[in-house]
PDB file of C-alpha atoms in Angstrom:
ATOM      1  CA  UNK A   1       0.000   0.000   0.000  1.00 68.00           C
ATOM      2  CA  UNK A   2       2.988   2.397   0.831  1.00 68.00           C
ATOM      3  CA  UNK A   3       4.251   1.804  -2.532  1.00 73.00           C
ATOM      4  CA  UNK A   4       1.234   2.626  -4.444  1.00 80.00           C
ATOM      5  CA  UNK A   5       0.527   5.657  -2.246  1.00 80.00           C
ATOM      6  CA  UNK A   6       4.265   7.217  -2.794  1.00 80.00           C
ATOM      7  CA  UNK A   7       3.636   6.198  -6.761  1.00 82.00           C
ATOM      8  CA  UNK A   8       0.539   8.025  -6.765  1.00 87.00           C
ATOM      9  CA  UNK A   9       1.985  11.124  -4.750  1.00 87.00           C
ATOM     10  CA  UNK A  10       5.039  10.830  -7.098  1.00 86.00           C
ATOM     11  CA  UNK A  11       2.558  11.136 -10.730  1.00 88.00           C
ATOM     12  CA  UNK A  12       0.747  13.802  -9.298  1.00 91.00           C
ATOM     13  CA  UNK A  13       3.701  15.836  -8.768  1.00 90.00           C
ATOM     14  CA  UNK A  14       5.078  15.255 -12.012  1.00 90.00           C
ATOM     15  CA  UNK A  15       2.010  15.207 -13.802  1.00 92.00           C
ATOM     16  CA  UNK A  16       1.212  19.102 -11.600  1.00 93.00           C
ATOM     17  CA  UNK A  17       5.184  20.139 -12.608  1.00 93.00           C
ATOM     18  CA  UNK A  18       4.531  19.983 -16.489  1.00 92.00           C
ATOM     19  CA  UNK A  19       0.968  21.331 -16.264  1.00 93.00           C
ATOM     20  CA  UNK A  20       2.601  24.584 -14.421  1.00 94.00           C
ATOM     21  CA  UNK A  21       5.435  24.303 -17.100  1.00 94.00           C
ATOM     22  CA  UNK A  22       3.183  24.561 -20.060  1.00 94.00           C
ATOM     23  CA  UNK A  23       3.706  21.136 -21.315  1.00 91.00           C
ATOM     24  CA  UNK A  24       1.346  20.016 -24.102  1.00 92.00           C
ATOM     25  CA  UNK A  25      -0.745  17.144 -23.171  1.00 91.00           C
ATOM     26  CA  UNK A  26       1.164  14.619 -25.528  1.00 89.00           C
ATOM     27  CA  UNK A  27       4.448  15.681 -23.855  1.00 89.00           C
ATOM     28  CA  UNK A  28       2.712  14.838 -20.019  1.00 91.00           C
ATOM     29  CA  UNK A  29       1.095  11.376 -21.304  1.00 91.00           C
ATOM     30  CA  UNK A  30       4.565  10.531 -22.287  1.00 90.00           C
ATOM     31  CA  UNK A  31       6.672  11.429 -19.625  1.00 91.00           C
ATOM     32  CA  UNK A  32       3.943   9.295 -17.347  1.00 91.00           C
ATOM     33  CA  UNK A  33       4.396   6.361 -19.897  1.00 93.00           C
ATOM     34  CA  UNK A  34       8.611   6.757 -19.599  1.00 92.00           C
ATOM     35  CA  UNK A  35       8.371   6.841 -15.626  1.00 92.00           C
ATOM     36  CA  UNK A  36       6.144   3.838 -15.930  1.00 92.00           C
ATOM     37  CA  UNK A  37       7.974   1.770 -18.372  1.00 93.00           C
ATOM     38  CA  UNK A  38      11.620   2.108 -16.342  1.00 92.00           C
ATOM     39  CA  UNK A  39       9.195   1.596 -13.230  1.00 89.00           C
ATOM     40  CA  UNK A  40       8.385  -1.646 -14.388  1.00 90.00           C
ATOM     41  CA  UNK A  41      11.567  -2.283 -15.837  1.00 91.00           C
ATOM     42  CA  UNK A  42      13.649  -1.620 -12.383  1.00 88.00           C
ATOM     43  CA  UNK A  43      10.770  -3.887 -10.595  1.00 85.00           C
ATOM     44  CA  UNK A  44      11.700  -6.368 -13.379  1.00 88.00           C
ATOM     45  CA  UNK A  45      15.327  -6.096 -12.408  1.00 85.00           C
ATOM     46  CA  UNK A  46      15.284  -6.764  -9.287  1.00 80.00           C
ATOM     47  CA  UNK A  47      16.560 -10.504 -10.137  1.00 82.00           C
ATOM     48  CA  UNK A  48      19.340  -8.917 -12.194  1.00 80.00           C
ATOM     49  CA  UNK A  49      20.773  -6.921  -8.632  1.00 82.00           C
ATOM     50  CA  UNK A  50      21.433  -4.281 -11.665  1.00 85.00           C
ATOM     51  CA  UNK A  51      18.905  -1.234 -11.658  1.00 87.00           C
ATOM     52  CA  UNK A  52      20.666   1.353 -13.647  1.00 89.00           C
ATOM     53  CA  UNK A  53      20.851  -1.120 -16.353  1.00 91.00           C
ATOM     54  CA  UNK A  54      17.255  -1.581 -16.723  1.00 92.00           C
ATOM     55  CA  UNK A  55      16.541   2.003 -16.659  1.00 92.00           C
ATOM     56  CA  UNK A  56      19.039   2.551 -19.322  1.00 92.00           C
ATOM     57  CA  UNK A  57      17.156  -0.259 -21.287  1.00 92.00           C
ATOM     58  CA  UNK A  58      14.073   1.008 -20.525  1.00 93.00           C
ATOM     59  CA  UNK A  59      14.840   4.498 -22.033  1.00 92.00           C
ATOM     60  CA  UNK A  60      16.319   3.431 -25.233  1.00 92.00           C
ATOM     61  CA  UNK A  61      13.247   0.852 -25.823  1.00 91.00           C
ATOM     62  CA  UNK A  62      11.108   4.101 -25.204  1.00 92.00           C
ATOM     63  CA  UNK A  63      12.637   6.519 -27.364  1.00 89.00           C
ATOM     64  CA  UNK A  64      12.731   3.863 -30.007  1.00 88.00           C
ATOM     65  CA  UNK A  65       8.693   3.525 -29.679  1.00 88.00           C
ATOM     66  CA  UNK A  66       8.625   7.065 -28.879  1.00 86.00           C
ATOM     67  CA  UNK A  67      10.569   7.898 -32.530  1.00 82.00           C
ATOM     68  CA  UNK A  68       8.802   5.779 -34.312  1.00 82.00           C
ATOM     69  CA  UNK A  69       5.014   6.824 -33.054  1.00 84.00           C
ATOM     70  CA  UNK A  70       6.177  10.675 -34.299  1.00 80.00           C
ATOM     71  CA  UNK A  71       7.762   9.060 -37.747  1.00 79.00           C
ATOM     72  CA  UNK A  72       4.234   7.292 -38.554  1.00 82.00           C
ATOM     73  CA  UNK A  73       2.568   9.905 -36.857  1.00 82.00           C
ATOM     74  CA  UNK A  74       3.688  13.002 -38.897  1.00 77.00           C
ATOM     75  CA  UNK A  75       4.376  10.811 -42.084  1.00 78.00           C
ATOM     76  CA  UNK A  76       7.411  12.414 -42.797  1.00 70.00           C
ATOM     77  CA  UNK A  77       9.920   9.834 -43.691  1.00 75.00           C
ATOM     78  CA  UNK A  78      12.723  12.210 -45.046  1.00 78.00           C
ATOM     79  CA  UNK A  79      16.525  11.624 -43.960  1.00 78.00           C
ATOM     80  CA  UNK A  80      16.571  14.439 -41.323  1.00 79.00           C
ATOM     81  CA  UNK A  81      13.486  12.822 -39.603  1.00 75.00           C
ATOM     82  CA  UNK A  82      15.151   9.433 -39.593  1.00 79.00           C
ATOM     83  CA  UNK A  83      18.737  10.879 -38.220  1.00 82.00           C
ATOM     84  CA  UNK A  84      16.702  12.739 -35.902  1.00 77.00           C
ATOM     85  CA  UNK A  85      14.995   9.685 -34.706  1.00 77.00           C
ATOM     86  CA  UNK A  86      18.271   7.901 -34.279  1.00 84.00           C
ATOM     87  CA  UNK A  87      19.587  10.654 -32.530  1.00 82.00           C
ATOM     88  CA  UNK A  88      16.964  10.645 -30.064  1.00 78.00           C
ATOM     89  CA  UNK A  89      17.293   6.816 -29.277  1.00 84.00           C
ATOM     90  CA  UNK A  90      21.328   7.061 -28.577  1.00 88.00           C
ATOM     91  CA  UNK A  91      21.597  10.136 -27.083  1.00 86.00           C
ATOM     92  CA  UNK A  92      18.360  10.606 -25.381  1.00 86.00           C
ATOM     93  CA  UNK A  93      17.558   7.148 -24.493  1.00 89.00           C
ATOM     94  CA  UNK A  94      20.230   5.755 -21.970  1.00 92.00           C
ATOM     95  CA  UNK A  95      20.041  10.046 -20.446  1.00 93.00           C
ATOM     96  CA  UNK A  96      16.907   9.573 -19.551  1.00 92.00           C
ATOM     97  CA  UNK A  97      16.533   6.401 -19.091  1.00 92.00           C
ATOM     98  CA  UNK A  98      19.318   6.915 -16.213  1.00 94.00           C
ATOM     99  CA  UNK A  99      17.883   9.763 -15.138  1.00 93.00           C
ATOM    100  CA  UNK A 100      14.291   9.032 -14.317  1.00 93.00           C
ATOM    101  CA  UNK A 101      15.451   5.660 -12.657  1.00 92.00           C
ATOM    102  CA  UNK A 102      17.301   7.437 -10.160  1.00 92.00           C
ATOM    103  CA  UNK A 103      13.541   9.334  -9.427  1.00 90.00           C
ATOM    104  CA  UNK A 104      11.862   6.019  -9.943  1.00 88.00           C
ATOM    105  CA  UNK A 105      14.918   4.473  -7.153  1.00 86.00           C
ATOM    106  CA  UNK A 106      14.184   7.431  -5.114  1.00 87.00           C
ATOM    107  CA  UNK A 107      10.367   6.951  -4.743  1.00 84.00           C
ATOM    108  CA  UNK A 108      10.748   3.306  -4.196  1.00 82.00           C
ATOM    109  CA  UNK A 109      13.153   4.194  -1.434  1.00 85.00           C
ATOM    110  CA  UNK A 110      10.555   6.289   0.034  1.00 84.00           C
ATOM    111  CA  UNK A 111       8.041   3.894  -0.095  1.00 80.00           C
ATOM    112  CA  UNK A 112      10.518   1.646   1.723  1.00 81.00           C
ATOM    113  CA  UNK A 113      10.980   3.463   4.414  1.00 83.00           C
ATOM    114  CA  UNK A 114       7.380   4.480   4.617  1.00 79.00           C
ATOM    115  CA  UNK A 115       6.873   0.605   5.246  1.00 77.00           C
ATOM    116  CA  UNK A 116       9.566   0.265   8.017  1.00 79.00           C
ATOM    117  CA  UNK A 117       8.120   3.063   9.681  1.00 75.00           C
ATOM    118  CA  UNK A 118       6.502   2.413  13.027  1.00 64.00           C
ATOM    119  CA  UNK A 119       3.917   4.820  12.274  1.00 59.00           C
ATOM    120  CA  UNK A 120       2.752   2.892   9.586  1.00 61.00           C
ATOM    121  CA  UNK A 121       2.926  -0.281  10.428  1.00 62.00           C
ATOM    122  CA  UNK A 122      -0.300  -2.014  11.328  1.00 60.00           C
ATOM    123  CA  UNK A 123      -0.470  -3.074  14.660  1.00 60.00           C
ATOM    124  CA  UNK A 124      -1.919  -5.985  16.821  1.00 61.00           C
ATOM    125  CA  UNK A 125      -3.927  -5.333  19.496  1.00 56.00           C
ATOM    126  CA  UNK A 126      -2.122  -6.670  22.919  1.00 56.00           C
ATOM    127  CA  UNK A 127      -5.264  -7.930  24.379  1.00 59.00           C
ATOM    128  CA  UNK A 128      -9.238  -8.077  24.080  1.00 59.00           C
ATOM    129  CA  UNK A 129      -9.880  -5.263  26.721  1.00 61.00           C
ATOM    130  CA  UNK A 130      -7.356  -2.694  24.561  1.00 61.00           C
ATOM    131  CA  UNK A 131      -9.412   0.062  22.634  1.00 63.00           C
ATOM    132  CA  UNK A 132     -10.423  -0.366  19.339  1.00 60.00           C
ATOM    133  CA  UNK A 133      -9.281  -3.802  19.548  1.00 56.00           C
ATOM    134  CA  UNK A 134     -10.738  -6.300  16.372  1.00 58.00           C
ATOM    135  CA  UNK A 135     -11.341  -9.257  19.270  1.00 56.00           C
ATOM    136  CA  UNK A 136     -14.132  -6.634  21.258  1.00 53.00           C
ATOM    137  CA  UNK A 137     -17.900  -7.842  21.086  1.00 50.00           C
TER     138      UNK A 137
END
């Protein structure tokens, strides 16, 4: 539950930062998709032991969708489109990638510790006659 909570609080304040910025609908349901796709690639790659990796991997697989959607998209299949495209996978991809895992690491650290926490943690009542205790009639 932490985690979902910290994920939630984590869209909404990226998803809030590009609306104040100006960004363009497209440009906010894509960042969401990126964070998502190295999300799930870093929960993926948890078997690896190799996070940065997978967030790497994650970019460049998104920036070669991403690239693609705008070639199709805008139907302009000229060299300079293509180059452009290819530019944006190598240089852009393992950037990003990199750098939204390290948010993506950071919010799953937070939801880490919000699990550890003692404030969070569900507790047991000691005894029947304790208040609010699940065993009262």
């Amino acid at each position: 539950m932490a985690t979902i909570l910290v994920a939630m609080g984590g869209y909404a304040l990226l998803f809030g930062g590009l609306h104040l910025l100006g960004a363009t609908p497209e440009t906010i349901a894509a960042a969401g998709v990126l964070f998502a796709v190295v999300a799930i690639a870093q929960a993926i790659s948890i078997r690896w032991g190799n996070p940065r990796a997978a967030s790497i991997i994650a970019g460049v697989f998104f920036w070669n969708v991403a690239a693609a959607v705008i070639l199709i998209r805008d139907g302009n299949y000229d060299s300079w489109s293509i180059l452009g495209g290819i530019f944006a996978v190598i240089a852009l991809g393992p950037i990003t990638g990199y750098l939204v895992g390290v948010l993506v690491g950071g919010v799953f650290l937070i939801a880490h510790y919000l699990r550890q926490s003692k404030a969070l943690r569900r507790r047991i009542p000691a005894s029947e006659d304790e208040p609010n205790s699940p065993w009262e009639s």
